[in-house]
Coordinates of C-alpha atoms and ligand atoms in Angstrom, one line a residue:
M1 CA 55.2 -0.3 -13.8
V2 CA 52.1 1.2 -12.3
L3 CA 51.0 -0.2 -8.9
I4 CA 47.4 0.3 -8.3
V5 CA 46.8 0.4 -4.6
P6 CA 43.1 0.2 -3.7
A7 CA 41.8 3.1 -1.6
P8 CA 41.4 2.1 2.0
I9 CA 37.8 1.5 3.0
A10 CA 36.4 4.5 4.9
F11 CA 34.1 3.0 7.6
E12 CA 31.2 4.8 9.3
H13 CA 30.1 5.2 12.9
T14 CA 26.5 4.1 12.7
V15 CA 26.5 0.8 14.6
T16 CA 25.9 2.3 18.0
E17 CA 22.8 4.1 17.1
R18 CA 21.4 0.8 15.8
F19 CA 22.4 -1.0 18.9
L20 CA 20.7 1.6 21.2
R21 CA 17.5 1.2 19.2
Y22 CA 17.5 -2.6 19.7
V23 CA 18.4 -2.8 23.4
V24 CA 15.3 -0.9 24.5
I25 CA 13.0 -3.6 23.1
D26 CA 12.5 -6.3 25.8
T27 CA 13.2 -9.7 24.1
Q28 CA 13.8 -11.9 27.2
S29 CA 13.1 -15.6 26.3
D30 CA 11.2 -18.0 28.6
P31 CA 12.3 -21.6 29.0
A32 CA 8.9 -22.5 30.5
S33 CA 7.0 -21.5 27.4
P34 CA 6.2 -24.2 24.8
T35 CA 5.8 -21.8 21.9
C36 CA 8.2 -20.6 19.2
P37 CA 9.3 -17.9 19.8
S38 CA 9.0 -18.6 23.5
T39 CA 7.9 -14.9 24.1
D40 CA 5.9 -13.0 21.5
K41 CA 7.7 -9.8 22.3
Q42 CA 10.8 -11.1 20.4
K43 CA 8.8 -10.6 17.2
E44 CA 8.6 -6.9 17.9
L45 CA 12.4 -6.7 17.5
G46 CA 12.2 -9.1 14.5
R47 CA 9.7 -6.8 12.8
L48 CA 12.0 -3.8 13.3
L49 CA 15.0 -5.7 12.0
A50 CA 13.2 -6.9 8.9
S51 CA 11.9 -3.4 8.1
E52 CA 15.4 -1.9 8.6
L53 CA 16.9 -4.5 6.3
Q54 CA 14.1 -3.8 3.8
A55 CA 14.9 -0.1 4.0
I56 CA 18.6 -0.8 3.3
G57 CA 17.5 -2.5 0.1
L58 CA 17.4 -6.2 1.0
R59 CA 14.2 -6.9 -0.8
D60 CA 13.6 -10.5 0.6
A61 CA 14.0 -9.5 4.3
H62 CA 11.2 -10.8 6.4
L63 CA 10.1 -12.2 9.7
D64 CA 8.6 -15.7 9.5
Q65 CA 5.9 -17.1 11.7
H66 CA 8.4 -18.8 14.1
G67 CA 10.1 -15.5 14.8
Y68 CA 13.2 -15.9 12.5
V69 CA 14.4 -13.1 10.3
Y70 CA 15.9 -14.0 6.9
A71 CA 17.5 -11.7 4.4
T72 CA 19.9 -11.7 1.4
I73 CA 22.6 -9.3 0.4
P74 CA 22.7 -10.1 -3.4
A75 CA 26.0 -11.0 -5.0
N76 CA 27.7 -8.2 -6.9
T77 CA 30.4 -10.3 -8.6
T78 CA 30.5 -12.7 -11.5
K79 CA 32.7 -15.1 -9.6
Q80 CA 31.3 -18.3 -8.1
V81 CA 31.6 -17.5 -4.4
P82 CA 30.4 -19.8 -1.6
V83 CA 27.2 -18.4 0.1
I84 CA 28.1 -17.3 3.6
C85 CA 25.7 -16.4 6.4
F86 CA 26.0 -14.1 9.4
C87 CA 23.8 -15.1 12.3
S88 CA 22.9 -13.5 15.7
H89 CA 20.2 -14.1 18.2
M90 CA 17.4 -11.7 19.2
D91 CA 16.5 -12.9 22.7
T92 CA 18.1 -12.0 26.0
S93 CA 18.8 -14.3 28.9
P94 CA 16.1 -15.4 31.3
D95 CA 18.7 -14.9 34.1
C96 CA 18.3 -11.1 34.3
T97 CA 15.5 -8.7 33.5
G98 CA 15.7 -7.0 30.1
R99 CA 12.7 -4.7 30.6
D100 CA 13.1 -0.9 30.4
V101 CA 16.7 -1.0 29.6
K102 CA 18.2 2.5 30.0
P103 CA 21.6 2.5 28.3
Q104 CA 24.3 5.1 29.0
I105 CA 27.6 5.7 27.3
V106 CA 30.7 6.4 29.3
R107 CA 32.7 8.5 26.8
N108 CA 36.5 8.3 26.7
Y109 CA 36.9 5.8 29.5
R110 CA 39.9 6.7 31.7
G111 CA 40.2 3.5 33.6
G112 CA 38.9 2.6 37.1
D113 CA 35.5 1.4 38.2
I114 CA 32.2 2.3 36.5
V115 CA 29.3 3.0 39.0
L116 CA 25.9 2.5 37.4
P117 CA 23.7 5.5 38.1
G118 CA 20.3 3.7 38.6
D119 CA 21.7 1.4 41.3
P120 CA 25.0 2.6 42.7
S121 CA 25.5 -0.9 44.3
Q122 CA 26.1 -2.1 40.8
I123 CA 29.7 -1.4 40.0
I124 CA 31.7 -2.6 37.0
R125 CA 35.0 -3.0 38.9
A126 CA 38.2 -2.8 36.9
A127 CA 39.7 -5.5 39.1
E128 CA 36.9 -8.0 38.3
H129 CA 36.6 -7.0 34.6
P130 CA 40.2 -7.2 33.3
A131 CA 39.0 -6.7 29.7
L132 CA 38.3 -3.0 30.7
A133 CA 42.0 -2.4 30.7
D134 CA 42.0 -2.7 26.9
Q135 CA 39.3 0.0 26.6
I136 CA 41.1 3.1 27.7
G137 CA 40.0 6.0 25.6
N138 CA 37.0 4.1 24.2
D139 CA 33.3 4.8 24.7
I140 CA 31.6 2.1 26.9
V141 CA 27.9 1.3 26.8
T142 CA 26.3 0.1 30.0
T143 CA 22.9 0.1 31.5
D144 CA 21.8 2.2 34.5
G145 CA 22.4 -0.9 36.7
T146 CA 18.7 -2.1 37.0
T147 CA 18.6 -4.5 34.0
L148 CA 21.0 -6.4 31.7
L149 CA 22.1 -4.5 28.6
G150 CA 21.5 -7.2 25.9
A151 CA 24.8 -6.7 24.1
D152 CA 24.5 -10.5 24.1
N153 CA 23.5 -10.6 21.3
K154 CA 22.1 -7.2 20.1
A155 CA 25.6 -6.1 19.5
G156 CA 25.8 -8.8 16.9
L157 CA 22.5 -7.8 15.3
A158 CA 23.6 -4.2 15.1
E159 CA 27.0 -5.2 13.6
I160 CA 25.4 -7.4 10.9
V161 CA 22.8 -4.8 9.9
D162 CA 25.4 -2.1 9.9
A163 CA 27.7 -4.2 7.7
A164 CA 24.8 -5.0 5.3
H165 CA 24.1 -1.3 5.1
F166 CA 27.8 -0.5 4.4
L167 CA 28.1 -3.3 1.7
I168 CA 25.0 -2.1 -0.2
R169 CA 26.3 1.5 -0.2
H170 CA 29.8 0.5 -1.3
P171 CA 29.4 -1.7 -4.4
R172 CA 33.1 -1.2 -5.0
I173 CA 33.5 -4.0 -2.4
K174 CA 32.8 -7.2 -4.3
H175 CA 31.1 -10.2 -2.6
G176 CA 29.1 -13.2 -3.2
A177 CA 25.5 -13.7 -2.0
I178 CA 25.4 -13.1 1.7
K179 CA 22.6 -14.5 3.9
I180 CA 21.5 -13.0 7.2
L181 CA 19.7 -15.1 9.9
F182 CA 18.4 -13.7 13.2
T183 CA 17.1 -16.3 15.6
P184 CA 14.9 -16.3 18.7
D185 CA 15.4 -18.3 21.9
E186 CA 19.1 -19.0 21.7
E187 CA 19.5 -18.4 25.4
I188 CA 17.1 -21.3 26.2
G189 CA 18.8 -23.7 23.8
R190 CA 16.2 -23.6 21.0
G191 CA 17.7 -21.0 18.7
V192 CA 17.9 -23.3 15.7
D193 CA 14.9 -25.5 16.3
K194 CA 12.9 -23.9 13.5
A195 CA 15.7 -22.6 11.3
D196 CA 15.0 -23.6 7.7
L197 CA 18.5 -24.3 6.3
N198 CA 17.1 -25.1 2.8
K199 CA 15.4 -21.8 2.6
L200 CA 18.5 -20.1 4.0
G201 CA 20.7 -21.7 1.3
A202 CA 24.1 -20.9 2.8
D203 CA 27.3 -23.0 2.5
F204 CA 29.0 -21.7 5.6
A205 CA 28.0 -19.4 8.5
Y206 CA 29.4 -17.3 11.3
T207 CA 27.6 -16.4 14.5
I208 CA 28.6 -12.9 15.7
D209 CA 28.2 -13.6 19.4
G210 CA 31.7 -13.7 21.0
E211 CA 33.3 -11.7 23.7
S212 CA 36.6 -9.9 23.2
A213 CA 37.6 -8.0 20.1
G214 CA 39.6 -10.2 17.7
H215 CA 38.4 -13.5 19.2
I216 CA 37.3 -16.4 16.9
E217 CA 35.8 -19.5 18.5
D218 CA 35.9 -22.7 16.5
E219 CA 35.5 -25.2 19.4
T220 CA 32.8 -26.1 21.8
F221 CA 32.4 -28.8 24.4
S222 CA 31.2 -32.2 23.4
A223 CA 28.3 -33.0 25.6
D224 CA 26.4 -36.0 27.0
G225 CA 23.7 -36.4 29.6
A226 CA 23.8 -39.2 32.2
V227 CA 20.9 -40.5 34.2
I228 CA 21.4 -43.1 37.0
T229 CA 18.3 -44.8 38.3
I230 CA 18.7 -46.7 41.5
E231 CA 16.3 -49.3 42.9
G232 CA 16.9 -49.8 46.6
V233 CA 15.3 -52.2 49.1
S234 CA 12.4 -50.8 51.1
T235 CA 11.3 -51.9 54.6
H236 CA 9.6 -50.4 57.6
P237 CA 12.3 -48.3 59.3
G238 CA 11.5 -49.9 62.7
Y239 CA 12.4 -53.3 61.4
A240 CA 15.0 -52.5 58.8
K241 CA 18.2 -53.9 60.4
G242 CA 20.1 -56.0 57.9
K243 CA 17.3 -55.5 55.3
M244 CA 16.9 -51.9 54.1
E245 CA 19.1 -50.6 51.3
H246 CA 18.3 -46.9 51.0
A247 CA 18.2 -45.5 47.4
I248 CA 18.7 -41.9 48.6
K249 CA 21.8 -43.0 50.5
I250 CA 23.1 -44.8 47.5
A251 CA 22.7 -41.7 45.3
A252 CA 24.4 -39.6 48.0
G253 CA 27.3 -42.0 48.0
I254 CA 27.7 -41.7 44.3
V255 CA 27.7 -37.9 44.5
D256 CA 30.2 -38.0 47.4
R257 CA 32.7 -40.0 45.3
L258 CA 32.6 -37.7 42.2
P259 CA 36.0 -36.2 41.6
K260 CA 36.6 -32.9 43.5
Q261 CA 40.1 -31.9 42.4
G262 CA 39.7 -31.8 38.7
C263 CA 36.8 -33.2 36.6
S264 CA 34.4 -30.8 38.3
P265 CA 33.3 -27.4 37.1
E266 CA 34.7 -25.6 40.2
T267 CA 38.2 -26.9 39.6
T268 CA 38.6 -27.0 35.8
E269 CA 39.2 -24.4 33.0
G270 CA 40.5 -24.2 29.5
K271 CA 40.4 -27.6 27.7
Q272 CA 39.5 -29.7 30.8
G273 CA 36.2 -31.5 30.9
F274 CA 34.1 -32.5 33.9
L275 CA 31.3 -34.6 35.4
H276 CA 28.6 -32.4 37.0
P277 CA 25.4 -33.4 38.9
I278 CA 22.4 -31.3 37.8
G279 CA 19.5 -33.0 39.6
I280 CA 18.7 -35.5 42.3
S281 CA 15.3 -36.8 43.3
G282 CA 14.1 -39.9 45.1
A283 CA 12.7 -41.8 48.1
L284 CA 13.7 -44.9 50.0
E285 CA 12.9 -47.3 47.2
K286 CA 14.0 -45.4 44.1
A287 CA 16.3 -42.5 43.4
T288 CA 17.4 -40.7 40.2
L289 CA 20.6 -38.8 39.7
S290 CA 21.1 -36.7 36.6
L291 CA 24.5 -35.4 35.4
I292 CA 26.1 -33.7 32.5
V293 CA 29.4 -34.9 31.0
R294 CA 31.6 -32.4 29.2
D295 CA 34.9 -32.7 27.3
F296 CA 36.4 -31.4 24.1
T297 CA 37.0 -34.8 22.6
D298 CA 34.9 -37.9 22.2
H299 CA 37.4 -40.2 23.9
G300 CA 37.5 -37.7 26.8
L301 CA 33.7 -38.0 27.1
K302 CA 34.0 -41.8 27.1
D303 CA 36.7 -41.7 29.8
K304 CA 34.6 -39.6 32.0
E305 CA 31.5 -41.9 31.5
A306 CA 33.7 -44.9 32.3
L307 CA 34.9 -43.1 35.5
L308 CA 31.3 -42.4 36.5
E309 CA 30.2 -46.0 35.9
G310 CA 33.2 -47.2 38.0
I311 CA 32.1 -45.0 40.9
V312 CA 28.5 -46.3 40.6
K313 CA 29.7 -49.9 40.6
A314 CA 32.0 -49.3 43.6
V315 CA 29.1 -47.8 45.6
M316 CA 26.7 -50.5 44.5
K317 CA 29.0 -53.2 46.0
E318 CA 28.0 -52.0 49.4
F319 CA 24.3 -52.6 48.5
P320 CA 24.2 -56.1 47.0
R321 CA 20.4 -56.4 46.7
S322 CA 19.9 -53.0 45.0
T323 CA 20.2 -52.4 41.3
Y324 CA 21.0 -49.4 39.0
R325 CA 20.6 -48.4 35.4
L326 CA 23.0 -45.9 33.8
E327 CA 21.7 -44.2 30.6
I328 CA 23.9 -41.9 28.5
T329 CA 22.3 -39.5 26.0
P330 CA 24.3 -37.6 23.4
Q331 CA 23.6 -33.8 23.6
Y332 CA 25.9 -32.0 21.2
R333 CA 29.4 -32.4 19.8
N334 CA 32.5 -30.1 19.4
M335 CA 31.9 -28.2 16.2
K336 CA 35.6 -28.3 15.5
Q337 CA 35.0 -31.8 14.0
V338 CA 33.0 -30.2 11.3
I339 CA 34.8 -26.9 10.9
D340 CA 38.2 -28.5 10.5
R341 CA 37.0 -30.1 7.2
H342 CA 36.8 -26.5 5.8
P343 CA 39.9 -24.7 7.0
E344 CA 39.2 -21.7 4.8
I345 CA 36.3 -20.7 7.2
I346 CA 38.7 -19.9 10.0
D347 CA 41.6 -18.8 7.7
H348 CA 39.3 -16.1 6.1
A349 CA 38.0 -15.0 9.5
M350 CA 41.5 -14.6 10.8
E351 CA 42.5 -12.5 7.8
A352 CA 39.3 -10.4 8.2
V353 CA 40.2 -9.7 11.9
R354 CA 43.7 -8.7 10.8
R355 CA 42.4 -6.3 8.2
A356 CA 40.2 -4.7 10.9
G357 CA 43.5 -3.9 12.7
L358 CA 43.3 -6.6 15.4
E359 CA 45.3 -9.6 16.4
P360 CA 43.2 -12.7 15.8
V361 CA 42.9 -15.1 18.8
K362 CA 41.4 -18.6 18.4
T363 CA 39.6 -19.8 21.5
A364 CA 37.3 -22.6 22.7
I365 CA 33.9 -22.2 24.2
R366 CA 33.2 -24.1 27.5
G367 CA 29.6 -24.6 26.4
G368 CA 27.5 -25.1 23.3
T369 CA 26.3 -22.6 20.8
D370 CA 23.8 -22.3 18.1
G371 CA 26.8 -22.6 15.8
S372 CA 27.7 -26.0 17.1
R373 CA 24.2 -27.2 16.4
L374 CA 24.2 -25.6 13.0
S375 CA 27.6 -27.2 12.2
F376 CA 26.1 -30.7 12.8
M377 CA 23.0 -29.8 10.8
G378 CA 25.3 -29.3 7.8
L379 CA 26.1 -25.6 8.1
P380 CA 29.6 -25.2 9.5
C381 CA 29.5 -22.2 11.9
P382 CA 32.3 -20.8 14.1
N383 CA 31.7 -17.8 16.3
I384 CA 33.2 -14.3 15.9
F385 CA 33.5 -11.6 18.5
A386 CA 30.7 -9.1 19.0
G387 CA 32.4 -7.2 21.8
E388 CA 29.9 -8.2 24.5
H389 CA 31.2 -8.5 28.1
A390 CA 29.7 -9.6 31.5
F391 CA 26.6 -10.9 29.7
H392 CA 23.5 -12.2 31.5
S393 CA 24.1 -9.6 34.3
R394 CA 23.4 -6.0 35.2
L395 CA 27.1 -5.2 34.7
E396 CA 27.0 -6.1 31.0
W397 CA 28.9 -3.7 28.8
V398 CA 30.2 -3.3 25.2
S399 CA 32.4 -0.6 23.7
V400 CA 31.5 1.5 20.7
Q401 CA 34.9 0.9 19.2
D402 CA 34.7 -2.9 19.5
M403 CA 31.3 -2.9 17.8
E404 CA 32.8 -0.9 15.0
K405 CA 35.7 -3.4 14.7
A406 CA 33.2 -6.2 14.4
V407 CA 31.4 -4.4 11.6
Q408 CA 34.7 -4.0 9.8
T409 CA 35.5 -7.7 10.3
I410 CA 32.2 -8.7 8.7
V411 CA 32.7 -6.4 5.7
H412 CA 36.3 -7.6 5.2
L413 CA 35.2 -11.2 5.6
A414 CA 32.6 -10.8 2.8
A415 CA 35.3 -9.4 0.5
I416 CA 37.9 -12.0 1.4
W417 CA 35.5 -14.9 0.4
E418 CA 35.1 -13.2 -3.0
E419 CA 38.8 -12.4 -3.5
R420 CA 39.8 -16.0 -2.8
A421 CA 37.0 -17.7 -4.7
Ligands
LIG1 ZN1 24.6 -14.9 23.0

């Protein structure tokens, strides 16, 4: 019997040079802007990405008028394979400047703190960044300490483009049609507002925007907003005895009774949800209190909303002539509800991570992602690691080796979908 063992795939080391090209282009998004993309400069990176994808040989690669980049890696198999999409975002966070990014590479990291040369007060401390302990011997990309790096999510962009380049140059690796989608304005919650899913034509997708190497995220929070409008009783303060019911004081009473141990962001982690006030405004007569409600399950959300209403009613008892209105607005839902209907999405991703030589770890995101919105728009979309750490800050970093592992994971994932079709 002759056993034919396929030759191992010889990967390249080109992802970092792509990454360094992308991070020097300022793509900060702006929540105050009504346009799409919110900042025109994001299109500068979009044009570069479209032209690089064209140069690789993806003939349909283009930037559309809303600042989205679309491209297709054509199928090279006769099998019927589901069309999968890899997705990353081009913008960086409004929380930290992304102008004049000056990346540096700390080669062969030996452990300890990394002092950033452009502002020595900026120190990536090993004690505060435990993930650094896994990077001994690796090459770590940081900024000079005066800007963010933008590994969130330019690491993902570089990894997807590099994987596309690799697949085109290695036709021995069989795969179905693979779609690429690069979005603007993810950091301001508008990343999929103008995404045209019909045009994209994918069955399943993966965002490449996670943190530690090997991690796959298939869960997000489920999220509602709550607004409490309080009508008090107004009188002249000089003649208010026994008459006035102060709307501001009612609102303050509600805030004061919100849970402190548990059910608040400061005291929860993992799979625990919370009630969290995000805005308060008002005067004597009328006050408005806004909150967000977060949990991983629908019944958990309902429980927290019932708890909130209970608190409101208890406070209102002390103000019998005042009234309130509580409005709950759905925001987004845990994408696991959608992804669990297609277990192969996660199974294939776990196998791809293993083939890249890593131990897959499934985790939950204590927030929402473009993927959770895409999932409920009909495109199930978990999140795979990109290697980015300490994002939205001047201490942001990513390692060359983790980016290379992400490229390998994408390539293996494309092949696994074909193998198992
Ligand atoms: Zn991101």
